[in-house]
Amino acid sequence: MRVGFIGAGSIGGTLARHLARLGHQVSIANSRGPESLAALADEIGATPVSVVDAVKAGEIVVISVPTKAVANLPRGLFANVPSRVVIDTGNYHPELRDGRIDAIDRGMLDSQWVAQQIGCPVVKAFNNIFAKSLPEKGVPGGTTGRIALSVMGDSLEAKATVLRLVDDLGFDPVDGGDLDASWRQQTGSPAYCRDLDAVALRRALFEADRSRIADYRAGEEARIRRYIATQTARG
């Protein structure tokens, strides 16, 4: 498939590399322009393009930028292109990176906010796995203990496309429901970045408590701060 990436950081860059290796036609873009991605594109077998051209080039478009950066994408980015499957891989980090986004703090889910900003439906996926697990832990279908990834979205067709992509990448695809259920795999939830198999992942999604979204996020941000402090202390 033709896959365009907006953002080539830890998740975006890792996914782009993996999909290019599987034979997909990959285009990558960021806010600094194609020239800044020339070396990475050459290394992984992708094409460096502008953000606008990444949207035009892909049957699937992966948005993998900090949540706050979504608001800075070109207005009408998706307005004049045919229907696309748009994947949001982001996680909202108000204290560590994004600053406060009032609509999300008042209860809007981060992916619903992203969809509102870009004026296009999104599918939530790949936000609840560590980047290093993507290339290292994928295995063929049917392998015992295969790690599962959940996918949320309102379009059954778009979601089916992403579920197939998850399987191609070596993970068990789990349909987690519509986009309004995406809070179940948001930052710090029981299903977040735990490399669970399908049975355990479904259980973790079910066990999540919507009233604790802010607590889950705060707990994960605290864990990240401790990790950063430890790494800094080690030099």
PDB file of C-alpha atoms in Angstrom:
ATOM      1  CA  MET A   1       0.000   0.000   0.000  1.00  0.00           C
ATOM      2  CA  ARG A   2       0.962   3.655  -0.277  1.00  0.00           C
ATOM      3  CA  VAL A   3       1.525   5.073   3.199  1.00  0.00           C
ATOM      4  CA  GLY A   4       2.297   8.704   3.952  1.00  0.00           C
ATOM      5  CA  PHE A   5       3.774   9.742   7.282  1.00  0.00           C
ATOM      6  CA  ILE A   6       3.477  13.130   8.922  1.00  0.00           C
ATOM      7  CA  GLY A   7       6.156  12.899  11.566  1.00  0.00           C
ATOM      8  CA  ALA A   8       9.211  10.637  11.557  1.00  0.00           C
ATOM      9  CA  GLY A   9      10.085  10.454  15.247  1.00  0.00           C
ATOM     10  CA  SER A  10      10.227   7.362  17.426  1.00  0.00           C
ATOM     11  CA  ILE A  11       6.877   5.819  16.434  1.00  0.00           C
ATOM     12  CA  GLY A  12       6.485   7.390  12.985  1.00  0.00           C
ATOM     13  CA  GLY A  13      10.047   6.685  11.906  1.00  0.00           C
ATOM     14  CA  THR A  14       9.962   3.139  13.255  1.00  0.00           C
ATOM     15  CA  LEU A  15       6.662   2.356  11.549  1.00  0.00           C
ATOM     16  CA  ALA A  16       7.894   3.881   8.292  1.00  0.00           C
ATOM     17  CA  ARG A  17      11.052   1.774   8.380  1.00  0.00           C
ATOM     18  CA  HIS A  18       9.123  -1.414   9.151  1.00  0.00           C
ATOM     19  CA  LEU A  19       6.478  -0.852   6.465  1.00  0.00           C
ATOM     20  CA  ALA A  20       9.083   0.015   3.827  1.00  0.00           C
ATOM     21  CA  ARG A  21      10.879  -3.220   4.670  1.00  0.00           C
ATOM     22  CA  LEU A  22       7.606  -5.089   4.119  1.00  0.00           C
ATOM     23  CA  GLY A  23       7.342  -3.622   0.633  1.00  0.00           C
ATOM     24  CA  HIS A  24       4.890  -0.772   1.143  1.00  0.00           C
ATOM     25  CA  GLN A  25       5.475   2.513  -0.699  1.00  0.00           C
ATOM     26  CA  VAL A  26       6.355   4.924   2.095  1.00  0.00           C
ATOM     27  CA  SER A  27       6.543   8.721   2.005  1.00  0.00           C
ATOM     28  CA  ILE A  28       7.746  10.678   5.036  1.00  0.00           C
ATOM     29  CA  ALA A  29       7.294  14.331   5.943  1.00  0.00           C
ATOM     30  CA  ASN A  30       7.869  16.682   8.845  1.00  0.00           C
ATOM     31  CA  SER A  31       7.600  20.365   9.644  1.00  0.00           C
ATOM     32  CA  ARG A  32      11.205  21.052   8.596  1.00  0.00           C
ATOM     33  CA  GLY A  33      10.788  19.958   4.979  1.00  0.00           C
ATOM     34  CA  PRO A  34      11.904  17.032   2.788  1.00  0.00           C
ATOM     35  CA  GLU A  35      15.588  17.967   2.857  1.00  0.00           C
ATOM     36  CA  SER A  36      15.772  17.264   6.592  1.00  0.00           C
ATOM     37  CA  LEU A  37      14.579  13.703   5.980  1.00  0.00           C
ATOM     38  CA  ALA A  38      16.762  12.839   2.992  1.00  0.00           C
ATOM     39  CA  ALA A  39      19.232  10.693   4.936  1.00  0.00           C
ATOM     40  CA  LEU A  40      16.547   8.761   6.822  1.00  0.00           C
ATOM     41  CA  ALA A  41      14.517   8.242   3.660  1.00  0.00           C
ATOM     42  CA  ASP A  42      17.558   6.898   1.812  1.00  0.00           C
ATOM     43  CA  GLU A  43      18.376   4.579   4.713  1.00  0.00           C
ATOM     44  CA  ILE A  44      14.912   3.023   4.993  1.00  0.00           C
ATOM     45  CA  GLY A  45      13.807   3.133   1.352  1.00  0.00           C
ATOM     46  CA  ALA A  46      11.202   5.891   1.689  1.00  0.00           C
ATOM     47  CA  THR A  47      10.539   9.099  -0.238  1.00  0.00           C
ATOM     48  CA  PRO A  48      10.976  12.449   1.558  1.00  0.00           C
ATOM     49  CA  VAL A  49       8.103  14.804   0.721  1.00  0.00           C
ATOM     50  CA  SER A  50       6.252  17.834   2.042  1.00  0.00           C
ATOM     51  CA  VAL A  51       3.396  17.428   4.508  1.00  0.00           C
ATOM     52  CA  VAL A  52       0.904  18.239   1.748  1.00  0.00           C
ATOM     53  CA  ASP A  53       2.431  15.640  -0.568  1.00  0.00           C
ATOM     54  CA  ALA A  54       2.473  12.994   2.202  1.00  0.00           C
ATOM     55  CA  VAL A  55      -1.312  13.290   2.356  1.00  0.00           C
ATOM     56  CA  LYS A  56      -1.647  13.129  -1.422  1.00  0.00           C
ATOM     57  CA  ALA A  57       0.742  10.183  -1.723  1.00  0.00           C
ATOM     58  CA  GLY A  58      -0.832   7.797   0.734  1.00  0.00           C
ATOM     59  CA  GLU A  59      -3.871   5.566   0.760  1.00  0.00           C
ATOM     60  CA  ILE A  60      -3.063   5.534   4.469  1.00  0.00           C
ATOM     61  CA  VAL A  61      -1.797   8.660   6.231  1.00  0.00           C
ATOM     62  CA  VAL A  62      -0.144   8.290   9.622  1.00  0.00           C
ATOM     63  CA  ILE A  63      -0.095  11.349  11.867  1.00  0.00           C
ATOM     64  CA  SER A  64       2.713  10.818  14.346  1.00  0.00           C
ATOM     65  CA  VAL A  65       3.534  14.220  15.816  1.00  0.00           C
ATOM     66  CA  PRO A  66       3.141  15.675  19.322  1.00  0.00           C
ATOM     67  CA  THR A  67      -0.507  16.431  20.016  1.00  0.00           C
ATOM     68  CA  LYS A  68       0.123  20.173  20.223  1.00  0.00           C
ATOM     69  CA  ALA A  69       1.692  20.124  16.729  1.00  0.00           C
ATOM     70  CA  VAL A  70      -1.526  18.906  15.103  1.00  0.00           C
ATOM     71  CA  ALA A  71      -2.991  22.393  15.434  1.00  0.00           C
ATOM     72  CA  ASN A  72      -0.089  23.726  13.324  1.00  0.00           C
ATOM     73  CA  LEU A  73      -0.707  21.461  10.332  1.00  0.00           C
ATOM     74  CA  PRO A  74      -1.793  23.307   7.171  1.00  0.00           C
ATOM     75  CA  ARG A  75      -5.461  24.258   7.207  1.00  0.00           C
ATOM     76  CA  GLY A  76      -7.545  22.207   4.830  1.00  0.00           C
ATOM     77  CA  LEU A  77      -4.808  19.592   4.554  1.00  0.00           C
ATOM     78  CA  PHE A  78      -7.315  16.821   3.854  1.00  0.00           C
ATOM     79  CA  ALA A  79      -9.955  18.954   2.147  1.00  0.00           C
ATOM     80  CA  ASN A  80      -9.064  18.418  -1.507  1.00  0.00           C
ATOM     81  CA  VAL A  81      -7.851  14.829  -1.548  1.00  0.00           C
ATOM     82  CA  PRO A  82      -9.805  11.577  -2.013  1.00  0.00           C
ATOM     83  CA  SER A  83     -10.858   9.639   1.062  1.00  0.00           C
ATOM     84  CA  ARG A  84      -7.915   8.497   3.155  1.00  0.00           C
ATOM     85  CA  VAL A  85      -7.474   6.183   6.115  1.00  0.00           C
ATOM     86  CA  VAL A  86      -5.899   8.487   8.701  1.00  0.00           C
ATOM     87  CA  ILE A  87      -4.160   6.951  11.705  1.00  0.00           C
ATOM     88  CA  ASP A  88      -3.475   8.973  14.845  1.00  0.00           C
ATOM     89  CA  THR A  89      -0.607   7.481  16.852  1.00  0.00           C
ATOM     90  CA  GLY A  90      -0.339  10.364  19.315  1.00  0.00           C
ATOM     91  CA  ASN A  91      -0.584  10.647  23.083  1.00  0.00           C
ATOM     92  CA  TYR A  92      -1.402  13.841  24.967  1.00  0.00           C
ATOM     93  CA  HIS A  93       1.332  14.853  27.445  1.00  0.00           C
ATOM     94  CA  PRO A  94       0.289  18.193  28.981  1.00  0.00           C
ATOM     95  CA  GLU A  95       3.064  18.430  31.560  1.00  0.00           C
ATOM     96  CA  LEU A  96       5.954  16.926  29.633  1.00  0.00           C
ATOM     97  CA  ARG A  97       5.464  18.260  26.115  1.00  0.00           C
ATOM     98  CA  ASP A  98       2.135  19.584  24.840  1.00  0.00           C
ATOM     99  CA  GLY A  99       1.039  22.186  27.331  1.00  0.00           C
ATOM    100  CA  ARG A 100      -2.592  22.352  28.314  1.00  0.00           C
ATOM    101  CA  ILE A 101      -5.212  21.842  25.600  1.00  0.00           C
ATOM    102  CA  ASP A 102      -8.437  23.054  27.147  1.00  0.00           C
ATOM    103  CA  ALA A 103     -10.843  20.894  25.145  1.00  0.00           C
ATOM    104  CA  ILE A 104      -8.997  17.705  26.095  1.00  0.00           C
ATOM    105  CA  ASP A 105      -8.710  18.742  29.734  1.00  0.00           C
ATOM    106  CA  ARG A 106     -12.482  19.291  29.758  1.00  0.00           C
ATOM    107  CA  GLY A 107     -13.135  15.739  28.560  1.00  0.00           C
ATOM    108  CA  MET A 108     -12.713  15.531  24.784  1.00  0.00           C
ATOM    109  CA  LEU A 109     -10.616  12.498  23.869  1.00  0.00           C
ATOM    110  CA  ASP A 110      -7.274  13.333  22.305  1.00  0.00           C
ATOM    111  CA  SER A 111      -8.032  11.560  19.021  1.00  0.00           C
ATOM    112  CA  GLN A 112     -11.421  13.262  18.779  1.00  0.00           C
ATOM    113  CA  TRP A 113      -9.593  16.572  19.180  1.00  0.00           C
ATOM    114  CA  VAL A 114      -7.121  15.567  16.451  1.00  0.00           C
ATOM    115  CA  ALA A 115      -9.995  14.659  14.108  1.00  0.00           C
ATOM    116  CA  GLN A 116     -11.614  18.019  14.832  1.00  0.00           C
ATOM    117  CA  GLN A 117      -8.395  19.907  14.107  1.00  0.00           C
ATOM    118  CA  ILE A 118      -7.749  18.260  10.752  1.00  0.00           C
ATOM    119  CA  GLY A 119     -11.414  18.041   9.725  1.00  0.00           C
ATOM    120  CA  CYS A 120     -11.128  14.341   8.950  1.00  0.00           C
ATOM    121  CA  PRO A 121     -12.037  11.093  10.787  1.00  0.00           C
ATOM    122  CA  VAL A 122      -9.135   9.225  12.354  1.00  0.00           C
ATOM    123  CA  VAL A 123      -8.389   5.723  13.554  1.00  0.00           C
ATOM    124  CA  LYS A 124      -6.514   5.412  16.848  1.00  0.00           C
ATOM    125  CA  ALA A 125      -3.663   2.904  16.691  1.00  0.00           C
ATOM    126  CA  PHE A 126       0.001   2.349  17.561  1.00  0.00           C
ATOM    127  CA  ASN A 127      -0.129   4.803  20.464  1.00  0.00           C
ATOM    128  CA  ASN A 128       0.003   2.043  23.082  1.00  0.00           C
ATOM    129  CA  ILE A 129       3.202   0.236  22.133  1.00  0.00           C
ATOM    130  CA  PHE A 130       6.812   1.224  22.760  1.00  0.00           C
ATOM    131  CA  ALA A 131       8.658   2.126  19.563  1.00  0.00           C
ATOM    132  CA  LYS A 132      11.323  -0.502  20.213  1.00  0.00           C
ATOM    133  CA  SER A 133       8.674  -3.238  20.409  1.00  0.00           C
ATOM    134  CA  LEU A 134       7.488  -2.576  16.840  1.00  0.00           C
ATOM    135  CA  PRO A 135      10.575  -3.920  15.029  1.00  0.00           C
ATOM    136  CA  GLU A 136      11.632  -6.411  17.702  1.00  0.00           C
ATOM    137  CA  LYS A 137       8.508  -8.213  18.882  1.00  0.00           C
ATOM    138  CA  GLY A 138       6.344  -8.831  15.827  1.00  0.00           C
ATOM    139  CA  VAL A 139       5.913 -12.540  15.003  1.00  0.00           C
ATOM    140  CA  PRO A 140       3.881 -14.581  12.492  1.00  0.00           C
ATOM    141  CA  GLY A 141       0.159 -15.079  13.086  1.00  0.00           C
ATOM    142  CA  GLY A 142      -0.659 -18.068  15.251  1.00  0.00           C
ATOM    143  CA  THR A 143       2.503 -17.755  17.363  1.00  0.00           C
ATOM    144  CA  THR A 144       1.752 -18.434  21.028  1.00  0.00           C
ATOM    145  CA  GLY A 145       1.844 -15.268  23.104  1.00  0.00           C
ATOM    146  CA  ARG A 146       1.809 -12.973  20.075  1.00  0.00           C
ATOM    147  CA  ILE A 147       1.513  -9.343  21.244  1.00  0.00           C
ATOM    148  CA  ALA A 148      -1.801  -7.697  20.397  1.00  0.00           C
ATOM    149  CA  LEU A 149      -2.564  -4.112  19.415  1.00  0.00           C
ATOM    150  CA  SER A 150      -5.997  -2.543  19.690  1.00  0.00           C
ATOM    151  CA  VAL A 151      -7.496  -0.290  17.043  1.00  0.00           C
ATOM    152  CA  MET A 152     -10.372   2.170  17.564  1.00  0.00           C
ATOM    153  CA  GLY A 153     -12.358   4.029  14.907  1.00  0.00           C
ATOM    154  CA  ASP A 154     -15.827   4.935  13.698  1.00  0.00           C
ATOM    155  CA  SER A 155     -15.436   3.706  10.113  1.00  0.00           C
ATOM    156  CA  LEU A 156     -15.569  -0.089   9.881  1.00  0.00           C
ATOM    157  CA  GLU A 157     -13.791  -0.010   6.518  1.00  0.00           C
ATOM    158  CA  ALA A 158     -10.980   2.241   7.720  1.00  0.00           C
ATOM    159  CA  LYS A 159     -10.588   0.241  10.896  1.00  0.00           C
ATOM    160  CA  ALA A 160     -10.415  -3.026   8.929  1.00  0.00           C
ATOM    161  CA  THR A 161      -7.552  -1.583   6.858  1.00  0.00           C
ATOM    162  CA  VAL A 162      -5.599  -0.705   9.996  1.00  0.00           C
ATOM    163  CA  LEU A 163      -6.327  -4.075  11.618  1.00  0.00           C
ATOM    164  CA  ARG A 164      -4.827  -5.783   8.547  1.00  0.00           C
ATOM    165  CA  LEU A 165      -1.800  -3.528   8.815  1.00  0.00           C
ATOM    166  CA  VAL A 166      -1.330  -4.499  12.464  1.00  0.00           C
ATOM    167  CA  ASP A 167      -1.365  -8.180  11.456  1.00  0.00           C
ATOM    168  CA  ASP A 168       1.139  -7.537   8.636  1.00  0.00           C
ATOM    169  CA  LEU A 169       3.476  -5.956  11.162  1.00  0.00           C
ATOM    170  CA  GLY A 170       3.441  -9.122  13.277  1.00  0.00           C
ATOM    171  CA  PHE A 171       0.879  -8.346  15.972  1.00  0.00           C
ATOM    172  CA  ASP A 172      -2.579  -9.708  16.766  1.00  0.00           C
ATOM    173  CA  PRO A 173      -5.186  -7.106  15.739  1.00  0.00           C
ATOM    174  CA  VAL A 174      -7.916  -6.353  18.297  1.00  0.00           C
ATOM    175  CA  ASP A 175     -10.972  -4.296  17.349  1.00  0.00           C
ATOM    176  CA  GLY A 176     -11.420  -2.052  20.368  1.00  0.00           C
ATOM    177  CA  GLY A 177     -14.624  -0.377  19.205  1.00  0.00           C
ATOM    178  CA  ASP A 178     -15.394   3.125  17.980  1.00  0.00           C
ATOM    179  CA  LEU A 179     -13.282   6.215  18.531  1.00  0.00           C
ATOM    180  CA  ASP A 180     -15.210   7.103  21.679  1.00  0.00           C
ATOM    181  CA  ALA A 181     -13.654   3.990  23.251  1.00  0.00           C
ATOM    182  CA  SER A 182     -10.103   5.127  22.501  1.00  0.00           C
ATOM    183  CA  TRP A 183      -9.680   6.398  26.066  1.00  0.00           C
ATOM    184  CA  ARG A 184      -9.271   2.733  27.016  1.00  0.00           C
ATOM    185  CA  GLN A 185      -5.798   2.681  25.422  1.00  0.00           C
ATOM    186  CA  GLN A 186      -4.708   6.211  26.229  1.00  0.00           C
ATOM    187  CA  THR A 187      -1.608   7.120  28.198  1.00  0.00           C
ATOM    188  CA  GLY A 188      -1.165   5.187  31.433  1.00  0.00           C
ATOM    189  CA  SER A 189      -4.299   3.031  31.103  1.00  0.00           C
ATOM    190  CA  PRO A 190      -4.142  -0.719  31.886  1.00  0.00           C
ATOM    191  CA  ALA A 191      -3.770  -1.421  28.131  1.00  0.00           C
ATOM    192  CA  TYR A 192      -0.993   1.111  27.593  1.00  0.00           C
ATOM    193  CA  CYS A 193       2.437  -0.157  26.474  1.00  0.00           C
ATOM    194  CA  ARG A 194       2.336  -3.502  28.276  1.00  0.00           C
ATOM    195  CA  ASP A 195       2.952  -5.888  25.327  1.00  0.00           C
ATOM    196  CA  LEU A 196      -0.096  -8.035  26.143  1.00  0.00           C
ATOM    197  CA  ASP A 197      -1.498 -10.930  24.134  1.00  0.00           C
ATOM    198  CA  ALA A 198      -5.019 -10.640  22.709  1.00  0.00           C
ATOM    199  CA  VAL A 199      -6.823 -12.145  25.700  1.00  0.00           C
ATOM    200  CA  ALA A 200      -4.950 -10.014  28.231  1.00  0.00           C
ATOM    201  CA  LEU A 201      -5.324  -6.894  26.093  1.00  0.00           C
ATOM    202  CA  ARG A 202      -9.102  -7.278  25.852  1.00  0.00           C
ATOM    203  CA  ARG A 203      -9.208  -7.721  29.633  1.00  0.00           C
ATOM    204  CA  ALA A 204      -7.093  -4.604  30.172  1.00  0.00           C
ATOM    205  CA  LEU A 205      -9.304  -2.551  27.851  1.00  0.00           C
ATOM    206  CA  PHE A 206     -12.377  -3.708  29.765  1.00  0.00           C
ATOM    207  CA  GLU A 207     -10.813  -2.914  33.147  1.00  0.00           C
ATOM    208  CA  ALA A 208     -10.049   0.718  32.274  1.00  0.00           C
ATOM    209  CA  ASP A 209     -12.024   3.355  34.187  1.00  0.00           C
ATOM    210  CA  ARG A 210     -13.014   6.461  32.223  1.00  0.00           C
ATOM    211  CA  SER A 211     -13.181   8.578  35.372  1.00  0.00           C
ATOM    212  CA  ARG A 212      -9.440   7.980  35.850  1.00  0.00           C
ATOM    213  CA  ILE A 213      -8.165   9.250  32.471  1.00  0.00           C
ATOM    214  CA  ALA A 214      -6.376  12.220  34.060  1.00  0.00           C
ATOM    215  CA  ASP A 215      -4.949  10.009  36.820  1.00  0.00           C
ATOM    216  CA  TYR A 216      -3.663   7.460  34.304  1.00  0.00           C
ATOM    217  CA  ARG A 217      -1.960  10.213  32.334  1.00  0.00           C
ATOM    218  CA  ALA A 218      -0.441  11.862  35.391  1.00  0.00           C
ATOM    219  CA  GLY A 219       0.900   8.520  36.613  1.00  0.00           C
ATOM    220  CA  GLU A 220       2.582   7.798  33.293  1.00  0.00           C
ATOM    221  CA  GLU A 221       4.064  11.286  33.081  1.00  0.00           C
ATOM    222  CA  ALA A 222       5.480  10.828  36.576  1.00  0.00           C
ATOM    223  CA  ARG A 223       7.015   7.506  35.497  1.00  0.00           C
ATOM    224  CA  ILE A 224       8.600   9.160  32.452  1.00  0.00           C
ATOM    225  CA  ARG A 225      10.032  11.967  34.581  1.00  0.00           C
ATOM    226  CA  ARG A 226      11.593   9.387  36.943  1.00  0.00           C
ATOM    227  CA  TYR A 227      13.055   7.522  33.971  1.00  0.00           C
ATOM    228  CA  ILE A 228      14.534  10.707  32.515  1.00  0.00           C
ATOM    229  CA  ALA A 229      16.005  11.648  35.883  1.00  0.00           C
ATOM    230  CA  THR A 230      17.580   8.200  36.236  1.00  0.00           C
ATOM    231  CA  GLN A 231      19.087   8.326  32.751  1.00  0.00           C
ATOM    232  CA  THR A 232      20.410  11.829  33.378  1.00  0.00           C
ATOM    233  CA  ALA A 233      22.008  10.729  36.641  1.00  0.00           C
ATOM    234  CA  ARG A 234      23.735   7.889  34.791  1.00  0.00           C
ATOM    235  CA  GLY A 235      25.186  10.378  32.336  1.00  0.00           C
TER     236      GLY A 235
END
